[in-house]
Coordinates of C-alpha atoms in Angstrom, one line a residue:
X19 CA -40.9 -29.1 83.3
X20 CA -42.8 -28.7 86.6
X21 CA -42.1 -25.2 87.9
X22 CA -43.1 -26.3 91.4
X23 CA -40.4 -28.9 91.6
X24 CA -37.4 -27.7 93.6
X25 CA -34.2 -28.5 91.7
X26 CA -30.8 -28.5 93.5
X27 CA -27.9 -28.7 91.1
X28 CA -25.2 -31.1 92.5
X29 CA -21.8 -29.7 93.4
X30 CA -18.9 -30.9 91.2
X31 CA -17.5 -33.0 94.1
X32 CA -20.9 -34.7 94.7
X33 CA -21.5 -35.3 91.0
X34 CA -18.0 -36.8 90.6
X35 CA -18.4 -39.1 93.7
X36 CA -21.8 -40.4 92.5
X37 CA -20.6 -41.0 89.0
X38 CA -17.4 -42.8 90.2
X39 CA -19.2 -44.9 92.8
X40 CA -22.5 -45.8 91.0
X41 CA -22.5 -45.0 87.2
X42 CA -21.6 -47.5 84.5
X43 CA -18.7 -45.9 82.6
X44 CA -20.0 -47.3 79.3
X45 CA -23.4 -45.5 79.8
X46 CA -21.7 -42.1 80.6
X47 CA -19.3 -42.4 77.6
X48 CA -22.2 -43.2 75.2
X49 CA -24.1 -40.2 76.6
X50 CA -21.2 -37.9 76.1
X51 CA -20.5 -39.1 72.6
X52 CA -24.0 -38.2 71.6
X53 CA -23.2 -34.7 72.7
X54 CA -19.9 -34.6 70.8
X55 CA -17.7 -35.1 73.9
X56 CA -14.9 -37.7 73.6
X57 CA -12.3 -39.0 76.1
X58 CA -9.2 -40.8 75.1
X59 CA -6.8 -42.7 77.4
X60 CA -8.5 -41.1 80.4
X61 CA -8.7 -42.8 83.8
X62 CA -12.2 -43.1 85.3
X63 CA -11.2 -40.5 87.9
X64 CA -10.0 -38.0 85.2
X65 CA -13.1 -38.6 83.1
X66 CA -15.6 -38.1 85.9
X67 CA -13.7 -35.1 87.2
X68 CA -14.0 -33.4 83.8
X69 CA -17.7 -34.5 83.5
X70 CA -18.5 -33.0 86.9
X71 CA -17.3 -29.6 85.8
X72 CA -19.7 -29.5 82.8
X73 CA -22.9 -27.5 83.3
X74 CA -25.8 -29.8 82.2
X75 CA -29.4 -28.9 81.5
X76 CA -32.3 -30.3 83.4
X77 CA -33.1 -33.1 80.9
X78 CA -29.4 -34.1 80.7
X79 CA -29.2 -34.3 84.5
X80 CA -32.3 -36.5 84.5
X81 CA -30.7 -38.8 82.0
X82 CA -27.5 -39.1 84.1
X83 CA -29.7 -39.7 87.2
X84 CA -31.5 -42.6 85.4
X85 CA -28.1 -44.2 84.5
X86 CA -27.0 -43.9 88.1
X87 CA -30.3 -45.3 89.4
X88 CA -30.2 -48.2 87.0
X89 CA -26.6 -49.1 87.9
X90 CA -27.1 -48.8 91.7
X91 CA -30.5 -50.6 92.0
X92 CA -29.6 -54.0 90.5
X93 CA -30.8 -57.4 91.5
X94 CA -28.2 -59.8 90.4
X95 CA -28.2 -63.5 90.6
X96 CA -25.0 -65.5 90.4
X97 CA -24.3 -69.1 91.4
X98 CA -21.8 -72.0 91.7
X99 CA -21.6 -75.6 92.7
X100 CA -20.1 -77.2 95.8
X101 CA -18.6 -80.6 94.8
X102 CA -17.0 -83.4 96.9
X103 CA -15.4 -86.7 96.0
X104 CA -17.4 -88.2 98.8
X105 CA -20.8 -87.7 100.3
X106 CA -21.0 -84.6 102.5
X107 CA -23.8 -83.2 104.7
X108 CA -24.2 -79.5 104.7
X109 CA -25.9 -79.4 108.1
X110 CA -23.1 -81.2 109.8
X111 CA -20.5 -78.9 108.2
X112 CA -22.4 -75.8 109.4
X113 CA -22.8 -77.2 112.9
X114 CA -19.1 -78.1 113.0
X115 CA -18.1 -74.5 111.9
X116 CA -20.5 -72.9 114.4
X117 CA -19.2 -75.2 117.3
X118 CA -15.6 -74.3 116.5
X119 CA -16.4 -70.6 116.4
X120 CA -15.4 -70.2 112.7
X121 CA -18.5 -68.4 111.4
X122 CA -16.7 -65.1 111.6
X123 CA -13.4 -64.6 109.7
X124 CA -11.5 -62.3 107.3
X125 CA -14.3 -59.7 107.2
X126 CA -17.1 -62.4 106.6
X127 CA -19.7 -63.5 109.1
X128 CA -22.0 -66.4 108.4
X129 CA -25.2 -65.4 110.2
X130 CA -27.3 -68.5 109.6
X131 CA -28.1 -71.5 107.4
X132 CA -31.7 -72.7 107.9
X133 CA -33.5 -75.7 106.3
X134 CA -36.6 -74.8 104.3
X135 CA -39.2 -76.8 102.4
X136 CA -40.6 -76.1 98.9
X137 CA -44.2 -76.5 97.9
X138 CA -43.2 -79.8 96.2
X139 CA -41.9 -81.1 99.5
X140 CA -38.2 -80.9 98.6
X141 CA -35.9 -79.2 101.0
X142 CA -33.3 -76.6 100.5
X143 CA -31.2 -74.3 102.7
X144 CA -31.4 -70.6 103.1
X145 CA -28.4 -68.7 104.3
X146 CA -27.4 -65.2 105.2
X147 CA -24.1 -63.5 105.8
X148 CA -22.6 -60.1 106.4
X149 CA -19.3 -58.9 104.9
X150 CA -17.3 -55.7 105.0
X151 CA -16.6 -53.9 101.8
X152 CA -13.9 -51.2 101.5
X153 CA -14.5 -48.3 99.1
X154 CA -13.0 -44.9 98.4
X155 CA -14.3 -42.3 100.7
X156 CA -15.0 -38.6 99.9
X157 CA -13.0 -37.1 102.8
X158 CA -11.2 -40.1 104.3
X159 CA -9.1 -42.3 102.0
X160 CA -11.1 -45.4 102.7
X161 CA -14.5 -46.1 104.1
X162 CA -16.0 -49.4 105.1
X163 CA -19.5 -50.6 104.4
X164 CA -21.3 -53.6 105.9
X165 CA -23.4 -55.5 103.4
X166 CA -26.0 -58.2 104.0
X167 CA -26.3 -61.0 101.5
X168 CA -28.8 -63.9 101.2
X169 CA -28.3 -67.2 99.3
X170 CA -30.0 -70.5 98.9
X171 CA -28.4 -74.0 98.6
X172 CA -30.1 -76.9 96.8
X173 CA -28.9 -80.5 97.0
X174 CA -28.2 -81.9 93.5
X175 CA -27.1 -85.3 94.8
X176 CA -25.0 -86.6 97.7
X177 CA -21.8 -85.0 96.4
X178 CA -23.1 -81.8 94.8
X179 CA -24.9 -78.7 96.2
X180 CA -25.9 -75.8 94.0
X181 CA -25.7 -72.3 95.5
X182 CA -27.6 -69.2 94.2
X183 CA -26.8 -65.7 95.4
X184 CA -29.3 -62.9 95.2
X185 CA -27.5 -59.6 95.6
X186 CA -27.4 -56.0 94.4
X187 CA -23.7 -55.9 93.5
X188 CA -21.4 -58.3 91.8
X189 CA -19.2 -58.3 94.9
X190 CA -22.1 -60.0 96.8
X191 CA -21.7 -63.2 94.9
X192 CA -18.0 -63.2 95.2
X193 CA -18.2 -62.7 99.0
X194 CA -20.4 -65.8 99.4
X195 CA -17.8 -67.8 97.4
X196 CA -15.0 -66.7 99.6
X197 CA -17.0 -67.3 102.8
X198 CA -18.0 -70.8 101.7
X199 CA -14.4 -71.6 100.7
X200 CA -13.3 -70.7 104.3
X201 CA -15.9 -72.9 106.0
X202 CA -15.5 -75.9 103.7
X203 CA -11.7 -76.0 103.3
X204 CA -11.3 -78.8 105.8
X205 CA -14.0 -81.0 104.1
X206 CA -12.3 -81.4 100.6
X207 CA -15.1 -79.5 98.9
X208 CA -14.4 -77.9 95.5
X209 CA -16.3 -74.8 94.2
X210 CA -17.2 -74.9 90.5
X211 CA -18.0 -71.6 88.7
X212 CA -19.2 -70.4 85.3
X213 CA -16.1 -68.5 84.3
X214 CA -15.3 -66.8 81.0
X215 CA -11.8 -68.2 81.4
X216 CA -13.2 -71.6 80.5
X217 CA -14.6 -70.5 77.1
X218 CA -12.7 -69.6 74.0
X219 CA -13.6 -66.4 72.1
X220 CA -15.7 -68.4 69.6
X221 CA -17.4 -70.3 72.5
X222 CA -18.3 -67.0 74.3
X223 CA -20.2 -66.0 71.1
X224 CA -22.0 -69.4 70.9
X225 CA -22.8 -69.2 74.6
X226 CA -24.7 -65.9 74.4
X227 CA -26.2 -66.8 71.0
X228 CA -27.7 -70.0 72.5
X229 CA -29.0 -68.2 75.6
X230 CA -31.2 -66.1 73.4
X231 CA -33.2 -69.2 72.6
X232 CA -32.5 -71.5 75.6
X233 CA -32.3 -69.0 78.5
X234 CA -36.0 -69.0 79.3
X235 CA -38.9 -71.4 78.7
X236 CA -41.4 -71.4 75.9
X237 CA -43.4 -68.8 77.7
X238 CA -40.9 -66.1 76.6
X239 CA -39.9 -65.2 73.1
X240 CA -36.8 -63.1 72.2
X241 CA -37.9 -59.8 70.8
X242 CA -34.7 -57.8 70.6
X243 CA -31.0 -57.5 71.7
X244 CA -30.6 -54.4 73.8
X245 CA -26.8 -54.3 74.3
X246 CA -23.7 -56.3 73.6
X247 CA -20.3 -55.8 75.4
X248 CA -17.0 -57.2 74.1
X249 CA -13.6 -57.1 75.6
X250 CA -10.2 -57.8 74.1
X251 CA -8.1 -60.6 75.8
X252 CA -11.0 -61.1 78.2
X253 CA -9.4 -64.0 80.1
X254 CA -10.8 -66.7 77.9
X255 CA -8.7 -69.9 77.8
X256 CA -7.3 -69.1 74.3
X257 CA -5.9 -65.8 75.8
X258 CA -3.5 -66.6 78.6
X259 CA -2.8 -63.0 79.5
X260 CA -5.4 -60.3 80.1
X261 CA -4.6 -56.7 79.7
X262 CA -6.4 -55.1 82.6
X263 CA -6.3 -51.7 80.8
X264 CA -8.3 -52.9 77.8
X265 CA -11.7 -51.2 77.8
X266 CA -15.0 -52.8 77.1
X267 CA -16.3 -52.1 73.6
X268 CA -20.0 -51.8 72.9
X269 CA -21.8 -52.8 69.6
X270 CA -23.3 -49.8 67.8
X271 CA -27.0 -49.5 67.0
X272 CA -26.5 -50.7 63.5
X273 CA -24.4 -53.7 64.6
X274 CA -27.0 -54.6 67.2
X275 CA -29.7 -54.5 64.6
X276 CA -27.8 -56.9 62.4
X277 CA -27.0 -59.2 65.3
X278 CA -30.6 -59.2 66.5
X279 CA -31.8 -60.1 63.0
X280 CA -29.4 -62.9 62.7
X281 CA -30.4 -64.4 66.1
X282 CA -34.1 -64.0 65.4
X283 CA -33.7 -65.8 62.0
X284 CA -31.7 -68.6 63.7
X285 CA -28.6 -67.9 61.7
X286 CA -25.1 -68.8 63.0
X287 CA -24.1 -65.6 64.9
X288 CA -20.4 -66.1 64.2
X289 CA -21.1 -65.6 60.5
X290 CA -22.3 -62.1 61.1
X291 CA -19.8 -59.6 59.7
X292 CA -19.3 -57.5 62.8
X293 CA -19.1 -60.6 65.1
X294 CA -16.6 -62.3 62.8
X295 CA -14.4 -59.2 62.7
X296 CA -14.5 -58.9 66.5
X297 CA -13.6 -62.5 67.0
X298 CA -10.7 -62.3 64.5
X299 CA -9.5 -59.1 66.3
X300 CA -9.3 -61.0 69.7
X301 CA -12.6 -59.9 71.2
X302 CA -14.8 -62.1 73.3
X303 CA -18.4 -61.5 74.2
X304 CA -18.7 -60.6 77.9
X305 CA -22.4 -59.5 78.2
X306 CA -25.6 -59.4 76.2
X307 CA -28.9 -57.8 77.1
X308 CA -32.0 -59.5 75.9
X309 CA -35.6 -58.2 75.5
X310 CA -38.1 -61.1 75.9
X311 CA -41.8 -60.8 75.4
X312 CA -44.3 -63.0 77.3
X313 CA -48.0 -63.0 77.8
X314 CA -48.9 -59.3 78.4
X315 CA -45.4 -58.5 79.7
X316 CA -41.9 -57.9 78.6
X317 CA -38.5 -58.1 80.4
X318 CA -35.1 -56.8 79.8
X319 CA -32.5 -59.2 81.1
X320 CA -28.7 -58.8 81.1
X321 CA -26.4 -61.9 81.1
X322 CA -22.8 -60.9 81.9
X323 CA -19.4 -62.2 82.9
X324 CA -18.3 -59.7 85.6
X325 CA -15.3 -58.8 87.8
X326 CA -12.0 -60.6 87.9
X327 CA -12.1 -63.5 87.4
X328 CA -15.1 -63.0 85.2
X329 CA -18.0 -64.8 86.9
X330 CA -21.4 -65.3 85.1
X331 CA -24.3 -63.4 86.6
X332 CA -27.9 -62.5 85.6
X333 CA -29.6 -59.1 86.2
X334 CA -33.2 -58.3 85.5
X335 CA -32.9 -54.7 84.3
X336 CA -36.6 -54.0 83.6
X337 CA -40.1 -55.5 83.7
X338 CA -42.8 -54.0 81.6
X339 CA -46.6 -54.3 81.3
X340 CA -49.1 -52.9 78.7
X341 CA -49.8 -49.2 79.3
X342 CA -53.4 -48.5 80.3
X343 CA -55.4 -47.2 77.4
X344 CA -52.5 -47.3 74.9
X345 CA -52.6 -50.2 72.5
X346 CA -49.3 -52.1 71.9
X347 CA -47.4 -49.8 74.2
X348 CA -45.6 -51.0 77.4
X349 CA -44.5 -49.1 80.5
X350 CA -42.1 -49.8 83.4
X351 CA -43.8 -52.0 86.0
X352 CA -40.7 -53.2 87.9
X353 CA -42.1 -52.1 91.3
X354 CA -45.2 -54.3 90.7
X355 CA -43.2 -57.4 90.0
X356 CA -43.4 -59.9 93.0
X357 CA -40.0 -60.5 94.5
X358 CA -40.4 -64.3 94.2
X359 CA -41.2 -64.0 90.5
X360 CA -38.2 -61.7 90.1
X361 CA -35.9 -64.3 91.6
X362 CA -37.6 -67.1 89.7
X363 CA -37.0 -65.5 86.3
X364 CA -33.3 -64.9 87.0
X365 CA -32.9 -68.4 88.5
X366 CA -34.4 -70.1 85.5
X367 CA -32.1 -68.2 83.2
X368 CA -29.0 -68.8 85.3
X369 CA -29.7 -72.6 85.5
X370 CA -30.3 -72.8 81.8
X371 CA -27.1 -70.9 81.2
X372 CA -25.3 -73.5 83.4
X373 CA -26.6 -76.2 81.1
X374 CA -25.5 -74.4 77.9
X375 CA -22.1 -73.7 79.5
X376 CA -21.6 -77.4 80.3
X377 CA -22.9 -78.5 76.9
X378 CA -20.4 -76.2 75.1
X379 CA -17.5 -77.6 77.2
X380 CA -18.7 -81.2 76.6
X381 CA -18.9 -80.6 72.8
X382 CA -15.3 -79.2 72.9
X383 CA -14.1 -82.3 74.9
X384 CA -15.8 -84.6 72.5
X385 CA -14.2 -82.8 69.5
X386 CA -10.8 -83.0 71.1
X387 CA -11.2 -86.7 71.8
X388 CA -12.2 -87.4 68.2
X389 CA -9.1 -85.5 66.9
X390 CA -6.8 -87.4 69.3
X391 CA -8.3 -90.8 68.2
X392 CA -7.8 -89.9 64.5
X393 CA -4.1 -89.1 65.2
X394 CA -3.6 -92.5 66.8

């Protein structure tokens, strides 16, 4: 430890506030379990209150700080499709909304939508908005925060536009959805999302399994599975009611090892013992973290259905390059990754996830049609 570094131990109130607002509860629970500390049937507030009263050593505080930093410095990409039964022009809709003074409503303000041109010559639209988010304050009961969000809109055909949102919180993507719902409601435009509700438990497993091979191009090869999160009654279409109090479950190191091996060997993931038991017990997969290796680089990428309803999003958790002078060792190089490359990686993965999602739904529909025809 550097003796010249000034260390200020956080007050219990500050530590609790930071943990509640920014830390991933699963990270904190796993950290405490390794120290022999367990919480049962405790609310997040109760758990973080108790944690804030514990005296931690320097290394433990550094570990907690890394969890908070990772959770609060995300770059998340989510998306959806705007669809109409008839041809619709995005520019005319925006001009109409601006002319009628409807760019600001219900805590959302559409700042701009500008046409841009790609290197290929194709055009797309780049938009920005501001929305107000309410959170629990330390002194006051509620505090408000203004957040800026950017998004791009690409024309698929005359009746379909794809929207991609680049944010730092899951709420950013949802805010863009709500804003666009407001400005397009008079134009018979429907918003189509990648929702966990539209997959069965078995299909959620297939979805994440296929993403391990189809999520990125041939430049990237799956090296490992970093984390898997499951939730009971997670809002999938074969579970009509979701228990909001059901906690996420995380696969253990041993279970992850078996799952990684099965995926790398191209085996049917649903035949894995742990996966089969989880599915039979009513659990659906809600997130998977992949470690991909490319040419002189590695990335850790998390695919997840988040919030309520559970919307699919992609987060690049880490980018690594070979350590100088150390053979076969990689080190964190996230700060050196170009922003455009960062977005491109997440965009490719999200768009491939969209194809996998549709393919799974099409396969189910085809199977149901075949069953119906046999009955006739």
